[in-house]
Amino acid sequence: MFLDFFESKGHLVMKSFSLVPHNDNSLLLINSGMAPLKPYFTGQEIPPRRRVATCQKCIRTGDIENIGKTARHGTFFEMLGNFSFGDYFKDEAIHWSWEFLTEVVGLDPDRLYPSVYLDDDEAFDIWNKEIGIPAERIFRFGKEDNFWEHGAGPCGPCSEIYYDRGEKYGCGKPTCTVGCDCDRYIEVWNNVFTQFENDGHGNYTELKQKNIDTGMGLERLAVVVQDVDSLFTVDTNKALLDAVCALAHTEYLADEKKDVSLRIIADHVKSCTFMISDGIMPSNEGRGYVLRRLLRRAARHGRMLGIEGRFMAGLAKEVIELSKDGYPELEEKQAMILKVLTEEEEKFNRTIDQGLAILASMEAEMKEKGETVLSGENAFKLYDTYGFPIDLTKEILEEKSFSVDEDGFRACMDEQKKKARAARKTTNYMGADVTVYQSIDAALTTKFVGYDRLTHDSRITVLTTETELVEALTDGQTGTVIVEETPFYATMGGQQADTGVIICPDGEFQVEDTIALQGGKVGHVGRVVKGMLRVGETVTLKVCPERRSATAINHSATHLLQKALRTVLGDHVEQAGSYVDKDRLRFDFTHFSAMTGEEIEKVEALVNEEIRAALPVNTEIMTLDEAKKTGAMALFGEKYGETVRVVKMGDFSTELCGGTHVANTSAISSFKIISESGIAAGVRRIEALTASGLMKHYEEVERELHEAAETAKTTPADLKKKILAMQEEIKSLHSENEKLKSKLANDSLGDVMNQVKEVKGVKLL
């Protein structure tokens, strides 16, 4: 309904992004509709259309201690949003929000109350003079409520729309009105007008490009439309809550203490189901820790309700059934979701009883000493040994009026991390210094033309040193060259960059790296090896053909590998990362356990079979919907525009991909998995070689084989036989040595006994 409405207003409807932020280290999990769209607002990426609408799945755990205790808090929610990137502004945003709520949803206009920022007369006039809302029903609030900003950067006022649910939800105070903390007036929509730039010192200037960022919680809207008490009694959530009640043999609203546990389980299982479907696996760090924390909290409350055995996988099936129409990936990944939940719940069940017993003894000791704070060392012991997240320990203790020394816990955690860091060496890749690039005209872009050519003429638009924009680069200088069109592929999607040369009449530039910059620009990083380059010159760009060819071979092999893994292991396999260069390929994927030798052999055989089949590799540009209909695999969580590039290898593999590839799979020649290992909970890594890289590997192995045979004074063909013979000889010598040592010990004892003398019936040595 919402998406259809805004599609009719010229918006591109985009599917929900993954809960895992893409190229954004500032967030653990997507927590708002605009979060995955930040690169479009900041200009880092060009939006597929200037008008976009989404229904985004979100998770917020900042107020997890309130989840269950009240009926208004939840960790999982869906956020409806319409967005404008320099297109329409306040007038359209306000009119469309009103039109949707009153004409499409059918809410009573007399029960809707807008609010505006204190000084935003423009928004006030739109509500008052154009929509027709009486002035006394429009509320002006200050910065704290109606102005969105996060330090320096783009910011602006907002206009919220509240719905009056009636006196039965109110606090009963005569002063109860919009803005009251009770449940009567509920905010259903927020229009944010990003029109200013804050310099960080409280000074605001008008932005050239003004944006619209809106948000409306789907669950909140459902509460209003269905006229129910809370988000837990919205139809779909109520169905899940009923399933929990059936397991616990209880009824909702019959016992407040049990209600808390019922709400916690329903909410947390839903969040866990969606998180696992997006490739998040339980771990002790980051978003994996959030998942583990939710999962174990739900497991404990299941025990408190008397639910016996494992139960979360069964509830996850209910979540999948209720949500699969909007999120088909849930059903596609059901096997993985259920397996992860089952394994994690079993793991927790094995330790929780022992952990609870230890915690109980710690509580008894504190009572005996008259203490009320559990030491950080003991809290860390529960975490490290028994898998108790610190939040779970806190929650259990708070129920009995105890607390935890969290600073002490963190100190123990930091100490463990220091030891772990000391035990391994880490290397950080330092990329190009991006500060110099922020001065480049945002309107400049670079078109990639390198799919069908390795040489191309284009005009230089920007030159930089490592610290500033310049008009020319001279012999020996390092810097970056930006042109209008380039055949050079920038590091992207796991594929490493092209290298080569840029030639002009007066100079030559060695390209050592190619990087993707904000706003669709490509930077050629390197140094001038001869003469000079100037802004405005037409130059010839030449990609190193050997490097491109070898990289394309490994990239195409990666596509075959992913399809082979899904064929052998199952459709739960998803790409979790990749690295492709001229020498090798690395592929990270979701899977529950280490691959067996037989599985590795099957995958290798399947990939090599498709290489020998000499499949044609074709690419086609089509709409995202058309691509999905072909069954093309997409990188989960990746942003795609209205049109996408589909790479098809015969009838075996079809993927969305912007990288470079061979024309026929026969060019890959051969494929060999060198290693398979685990890199995180539920994530495996394969490293493999192809073509000339594999031949070099075999040559190295053969050289080592000959050296080993020479050392063993035999031939490579007889090396195994010689090693077995040597092992037998060593075994025989070891046995003989043991016998000799035993005999020597006995002989020594005999010599000693011969020296014993008896004096008056007493034996003396």
mmCIF file of C-alpha atoms in Angstrom, residues 18-238:
data_model
loop_
_atom_site.group_PDB
_atom_site.id
_atom_site.type_symbol
_atom_site.label_atom_id
_atom_site.label_comp_id
_atom_site.label_asym_id
_atom_site.label_seq_id
_atom_site.Cartn_x
_atom_site.Cartn_y
_atom_site.Cartn_z
ATOM 1 C CA SER A 18 20.317 -6.307 4.789
ATOM 2 C CA LEU A 19 20.462 -5.687 8.531
ATOM 3 C CA VAL A 20 24.245 -5.741 8.094
ATOM 4 C CA PRO A 21 25.419 -2.232 7.122
ATOM 5 C CA HIS A 22 27.252 -2.096 3.803
ATOM 6 C CA ASN A 23 30.576 -0.204 3.971
ATOM 7 C CA ASP A 24 29.492 1.608 7.149
ATOM 8 C CA ASN A 25 31.521 0.911 10.269
ATOM 9 C CA SER A 26 29.558 3.446 12.327
ATOM 10 C CA LEU A 27 26.684 0.986 12.837
ATOM 11 C CA LEU A 28 26.503 -2.600 14.053
ATOM 12 C CA LEU A 29 23.011 -3.077 12.621
ATOM 13 C CA ILE A 30 20.685 -1.103 10.370
ATOM 14 C CA ASN A 31 18.456 0.838 12.772
ATOM 15 C CA SER A 32 16.464 3.185 10.523
ATOM 16 C CA GLY A 33 15.111 3.511 7.016
ATOM 17 C CA MET A 34 17.689 6.085 6.008
ATOM 18 C CA ALA A 35 20.731 4.245 7.458
ATOM 19 C CA PRO A 36 21.480 2.144 4.341
ATOM 20 C CA LEU A 37 20.848 5.205 2.147
ATOM 21 C CA LYS A 38 23.449 7.428 3.843
ATOM 22 C CA PRO A 39 25.881 7.239 0.891
ATOM 23 C CA TYR A 40 23.163 8.793 -1.306
ATOM 24 C CA PHE A 41 22.599 11.639 1.150
ATOM 25 C CA THR A 42 26.339 12.323 1.564
ATOM 26 C CA GLY A 43 27.141 12.101 -2.149
ATOM 27 C CA GLN A 44 29.421 9.065 -1.759
ATOM 28 C CA GLU A 45 27.211 7.163 -4.181
ATOM 29 C CA ILE A 46 24.827 8.247 -6.904
ATOM 30 C CA PRO A 47 21.234 7.126 -6.150
ATOM 31 C CA PRO A 48 19.507 5.014 -8.793
ATOM 32 C CA ARG A 49 16.741 7.640 -8.818
ATOM 33 C CA ARG A 50 16.265 10.959 -7.001
ATOM 34 C CA ARG A 51 13.028 9.641 -5.491
ATOM 35 C CA VAL A 52 13.154 6.377 -3.526
ATOM 36 C CA ALA A 53 10.737 4.500 -1.233
ATOM 37 C CA THR A 54 11.513 1.527 1.012
ATOM 38 C CA CYS A 55 10.161 -0.742 3.714
ATOM 39 C CA GLN A 56 13.342 -1.373 5.707
ATOM 40 C CA LYS A 57 13.784 -4.053 8.352
ATOM 41 C CA CYS A 58 15.535 -2.578 11.399
ATOM 42 C CA ILE A 59 16.891 -3.655 14.769
ATOM 43 C CA ARG A 60 17.519 -1.444 17.788
ATOM 44 C CA THR A 61 18.866 -2.865 21.033
ATOM 45 C CA GLY A 62 19.752 0.342 22.862
ATOM 46 C CA ASP A 63 16.809 -0.052 25.235
ATOM 47 C CA ILE A 64 16.927 -3.846 25.493
ATOM 48 C CA GLU A 65 16.370 -3.685 29.262
ATOM 49 C CA ASN A 66 12.885 -2.290 28.542
ATOM 50 C CA ILE A 67 11.969 -5.014 26.051
ATOM 51 C CA GLY A 68 9.269 -7.120 27.626
ATOM 52 C CA LYS A 69 8.803 -4.844 30.629
ATOM 53 C CA THR A 70 6.590 -2.570 28.544
ATOM 54 C CA ALA A 71 4.393 -3.341 25.559
ATOM 55 C CA ARG A 72 5.691 -0.393 23.531
ATOM 56 C CA HIS A 73 9.320 -1.513 23.089
ATOM 57 C CA GLY A 74 10.661 -4.014 20.563
ATOM 58 C CA THR A 75 14.042 -4.752 19.017
ATOM 59 C CA PHE A 76 12.740 -5.580 15.518
ATOM 60 C CA PHE A 77 10.589 -3.239 13.449
ATOM 61 C CA GLU A 78 9.916 -2.282 9.848
ATOM 62 C CA MET A 79 10.350 1.343 8.804
ATOM 63 C CA LEU A 80 8.413 2.787 5.878
ATOM 64 C CA GLY A 81 10.141 5.715 4.225
ATOM 65 C CA ASN A 82 10.058 7.995 1.203
ATOM 66 C CA PHE A 83 13.230 9.862 0.304
ATOM 67 C CA SER A 84 14.223 12.714 -1.966
ATOM 68 C CA PHE A 85 17.831 13.361 -2.968
ATOM 69 C CA GLY A 86 17.735 16.961 -4.152
ATOM 70 C CA ASP A 87 14.333 16.570 -5.832
ATOM 71 C CA TYR A 88 11.066 17.520 -4.064
ATOM 72 C CA PHE A 89 10.985 19.202 -0.667
ATOM 73 C CA LYS A 90 8.597 20.262 2.108
ATOM 74 C CA ASP A 91 5.484 20.982 0.077
ATOM 75 C CA GLU A 92 5.268 17.587 -1.630
ATOM 76 C CA ALA A 93 6.466 15.652 1.431
ATOM 77 C CA ILE A 94 3.780 17.115 3.692
ATOM 78 C CA HIS A 95 0.980 16.848 1.126
ATOM 79 C CA TRP A 96 1.803 13.221 0.310
ATOM 80 C CA SER A 97 2.044 12.144 3.948
ATOM 81 C CA TRP A 98 -1.381 13.684 4.604
ATOM 82 C CA GLU A 99 -2.855 12.166 1.442
ATOM 83 C CA PHE A 100 -1.587 8.699 2.315
ATOM 84 C CA LEU A 101 -2.827 8.730 5.910
ATOM 85 C CA THR A 102 -6.254 10.215 5.220
ATOM 86 C CA GLU A 103 -7.159 8.974 1.735
ATOM 87 C CA VAL A 104 -5.261 5.695 1.355
ATOM 88 C CA VAL A 105 -5.185 4.409 4.943
ATOM 89 C CA GLY A 106 -8.438 6.166 5.825
ATOM 90 C CA LEU A 107 -7.493 7.690 9.186
ATOM 91 C CA ASP A 108 -9.855 10.316 10.609
ATOM 92 C CA PRO A 109 -8.323 13.742 9.775
ATOM 93 C CA ASP A 110 -9.739 15.167 13.008
ATOM 94 C CA ARG A 111 -7.582 12.760 15.028
ATOM 95 C CA LEU A 112 -4.324 13.739 13.309
ATOM 96 C CA TYR A 113 -2.126 16.475 14.788
ATOM 97 C CA PRO A 114 1.025 17.763 13.063
ATOM 98 C CA SER A 115 4.018 19.261 14.845
ATOM 99 C CA VAL A 116 6.684 21.538 13.361
ATOM 100 C CA TYR A 117 9.972 23.037 14.482
ATOM 101 C CA LEU A 118 9.565 26.245 16.475
ATOM 102 C CA ASP A 119 10.943 28.530 13.729
ATOM 103 C CA ASP A 120 9.750 26.577 10.677
ATOM 104 C CA ASP A 121 7.049 28.945 9.428
ATOM 105 C CA GLU A 122 7.195 27.387 5.953
ATOM 106 C CA ALA A 123 6.069 23.973 7.235
ATOM 107 C CA PHE A 124 3.499 25.610 9.535
ATOM 108 C CA ASP A 125 1.965 27.503 6.602
ATOM 109 C CA ILE A 126 1.776 24.360 4.455
ATOM 110 C CA TRP A 127 -0.135 22.553 7.215
ATOM 111 C CA ASN A 128 -2.318 25.559 8.001
ATOM 112 C CA LYS A 129 -2.980 27.277 4.675
ATOM 113 C CA GLU A 130 -2.642 24.419 2.164
ATOM 114 C CA ILE A 131 -3.751 21.314 4.086
ATOM 115 C CA GLY A 132 -6.266 23.302 6.145
ATOM 116 C CA ILE A 133 -5.301 22.265 9.692
ATOM 117 C CA PRO A 134 -6.424 24.921 12.223
ATOM 118 C CA ALA A 135 -3.498 26.761 13.818
ATOM 119 C CA GLU A 136 -4.450 25.577 17.311
ATOM 120 C CA ARG A 137 -4.014 21.943 16.192
ATOM 121 C CA ILE A 138 -0.462 22.487 14.893
ATOM 122 C CA PHE A 139 2.165 22.184 17.617
ATOM 123 C CA ARG A 140 5.494 24.017 17.573
ATOM 124 C CA PHE A 141 8.314 22.250 19.429
ATOM 125 C CA GLY A 142 11.952 23.146 20.031
ATOM 126 C CA LYS A 143 15.215 21.637 18.858
ATOM 127 C CA GLU A 144 15.074 18.683 21.213
ATOM 128 C CA ASP A 145 11.904 17.339 19.594
ATOM 129 C CA ASN A 146 11.723 18.734 16.068
ATOM 130 C CA PHE A 147 15.227 19.348 14.742
ATOM 131 C CA TRP A 148 17.437 16.520 13.471
ATOM 132 C CA GLU A 149 21.219 16.898 13.691
ATOM 133 C CA HIS A 150 24.226 14.851 14.750
ATOM 134 C CA GLY A 151 27.071 17.301 15.336
ATOM 135 C CA ALA A 152 28.594 18.875 12.240
ATOM 136 C CA GLY A 153 27.050 18.128 8.847
ATOM 137 C CA PRO A 154 23.667 18.210 7.098
ATOM 138 C CA CYS A 155 20.692 18.768 9.395
ATOM 139 C CA GLY A 156 17.241 20.297 9.458
ATOM 140 C CA PRO A 157 13.831 20.680 11.057
ATOM 141 C CA CYS A 158 11.213 17.966 11.020
ATOM 142 C CA SER A 159 7.447 17.736 11.047
ATOM 143 C CA GLU A 160 5.788 14.848 12.879
ATOM 144 C CA ILE A 161 2.215 13.597 12.605
ATOM 145 C CA TYR A 162 0.484 12.324 15.761
ATOM 146 C CA TYR A 163 -2.690 10.272 16.025
ATOM 147 C CA ASP A 164 -5.122 10.631 18.931
ATOM 148 C CA ARG A 165 -5.980 7.080 20.062
ATOM 149 C CA GLY A 166 -8.616 8.288 22.508
ATOM 150 C CA GLU A 167 -8.999 8.845 26.226
ATOM 151 C CA LYS A 168 -8.781 5.142 27.111
ATOM 152 C CA TYR A 169 -5.068 5.241 26.257
ATOM 153 C CA GLY A 170 -4.438 8.539 28.036
ATOM 154 C CA CYS A 171 -3.016 9.443 31.421
ATOM 155 C CA GLY A 172 -6.182 11.248 32.537
ATOM 156 C CA LYS A 173 -4.383 14.525 33.265
ATOM 157 C CA PRO A 174 -6.203 17.708 32.203
ATOM 158 C CA THR A 175 -2.981 18.827 30.491
ATOM 159 C CA CYS A 176 -2.682 15.655 28.371
ATOM 160 C CA THR A 177 -2.006 16.674 24.763
ATOM 161 C CA VAL A 178 0.405 16.082 21.883
ATOM 162 C CA GLY A 179 3.862 15.503 23.345
ATOM 163 C CA CYS A 180 2.600 13.814 26.531
ATOM 164 C CA ASP A 181 4.504 10.686 27.601
ATOM 165 C CA CYS A 182 1.353 8.556 27.790
ATOM 166 C CA ASP A 183 0.066 6.319 24.980
ATOM 167 C CA ARG A 184 -2.824 8.505 23.830
ATOM 168 C CA TYR A 185 -1.054 10.621 21.195
ATOM 169 C CA ILE A 186 1.193 8.349 19.155
ATOM 170 C CA GLU A 187 3.638 9.617 16.542
ATOM 171 C CA VAL A 188 3.040 7.788 13.255
ATOM 172 C CA TRP A 189 5.085 9.769 10.722
ATOM 173 C CA ASN A 190 8.157 11.972 10.727
ATOM 174 C CA ASN A 191 9.208 14.177 7.807
ATOM 175 C CA VAL A 192 12.805 15.400 8.134
ATOM 176 C CA PHE A 193 13.745 18.389 5.980
ATOM 177 C CA THR A 194 17.529 18.342 5.492
ATOM 178 C CA GLN A 195 18.136 21.950 4.454
ATOM 179 C CA PHE A 196 21.075 23.231 6.543
ATOM 180 C CA GLU A 197 24.777 22.561 7.038
ATOM 181 C CA ASN A 198 26.019 22.798 10.638
ATOM 182 C CA ASP A 199 29.695 23.822 10.809
ATOM 183 C CA GLY A 200 30.010 22.240 14.249
ATOM 184 C CA HIS A 201 29.997 25.609 16.020
ATOM 185 C CA GLY A 202 26.277 26.304 15.867
ATOM 186 C CA ASN A 203 26.422 28.194 12.565
ATOM 187 C CA TYR A 204 23.929 27.093 9.905
ATOM 188 C CA THR A 205 24.007 27.707 6.157
ATOM 189 C CA GLU A 206 21.466 26.663 3.516
ATOM 190 C CA LEU A 207 22.328 23.528 1.553
ATOM 191 C CA LYS A 208 22.344 23.714 -2.247
ATOM 192 C CA GLN A 209 20.842 20.231 -2.432
ATOM 193 C CA LYS A 210 17.973 19.812 0.015
ATOM 194 C CA ASN A 211 16.827 16.316 0.875
ATOM 195 C CA ILE A 212 13.788 14.609 2.360
ATOM 196 C CA ASP A 213 14.125 11.745 4.843
ATOM 197 C CA THR A 214 10.895 10.314 6.228
ATOM 198 C CA GLY A 215 10.072 7.467 8.553
ATOM 199 C CA MET A 216 6.892 5.712 9.647
ATOM 200 C CA GLY A 217 6.990 2.568 11.767
ATOM 201 C CA LEU A 218 4.863 -0.117 10.124
ATOM 202 C CA GLU A 219 4.016 -1.663 13.502
ATOM 203 C CA ARG A 220 2.961 1.721 14.925
ATOM 204 C CA LEU A 221 0.720 2.353 11.947
ATOM 205 C CA ALA A 222 -0.773 -1.130 12.419
ATOM 206 C CA VAL A 223 -1.450 -0.363 16.108
ATOM 207 C CA VAL A 224 -3.462 2.676 15.015
ATOM 208 C CA VAL A 225 -5.275 1.045 12.096
ATOM 209 C CA GLN A 226 -6.139 -2.148 14.008
ATOM 210 C CA ASP A 227 -6.910 -0.182 17.208
ATOM 211 C CA VAL A 228 -4.988 -2.600 19.424
ATOM 212 C CA ASP A 229 -3.202 -2.025 22.726
ATOM 213 C CA SER A 230 0.386 -2.459 21.596
ATOM 214 C CA LEU A 231 2.756 -3.689 18.922
ATOM 215 C CA PHE A 232 2.588 -7.173 20.505
ATOM 216 C CA THR A 233 -1.138 -7.410 19.737
ATOM 217 C CA VAL A 234 -0.843 -6.376 16.088
ATOM 218 C CA ASP A 235 -2.168 -9.356 14.092
ATOM 219 C CA THR A 236 1.146 -10.842 12.898
ATOM 220 C CA ASN A 237 2.933 -10.279 16.221
ATOM 221 C CA LYS A 238 -0.077 -11.637 18.131
#
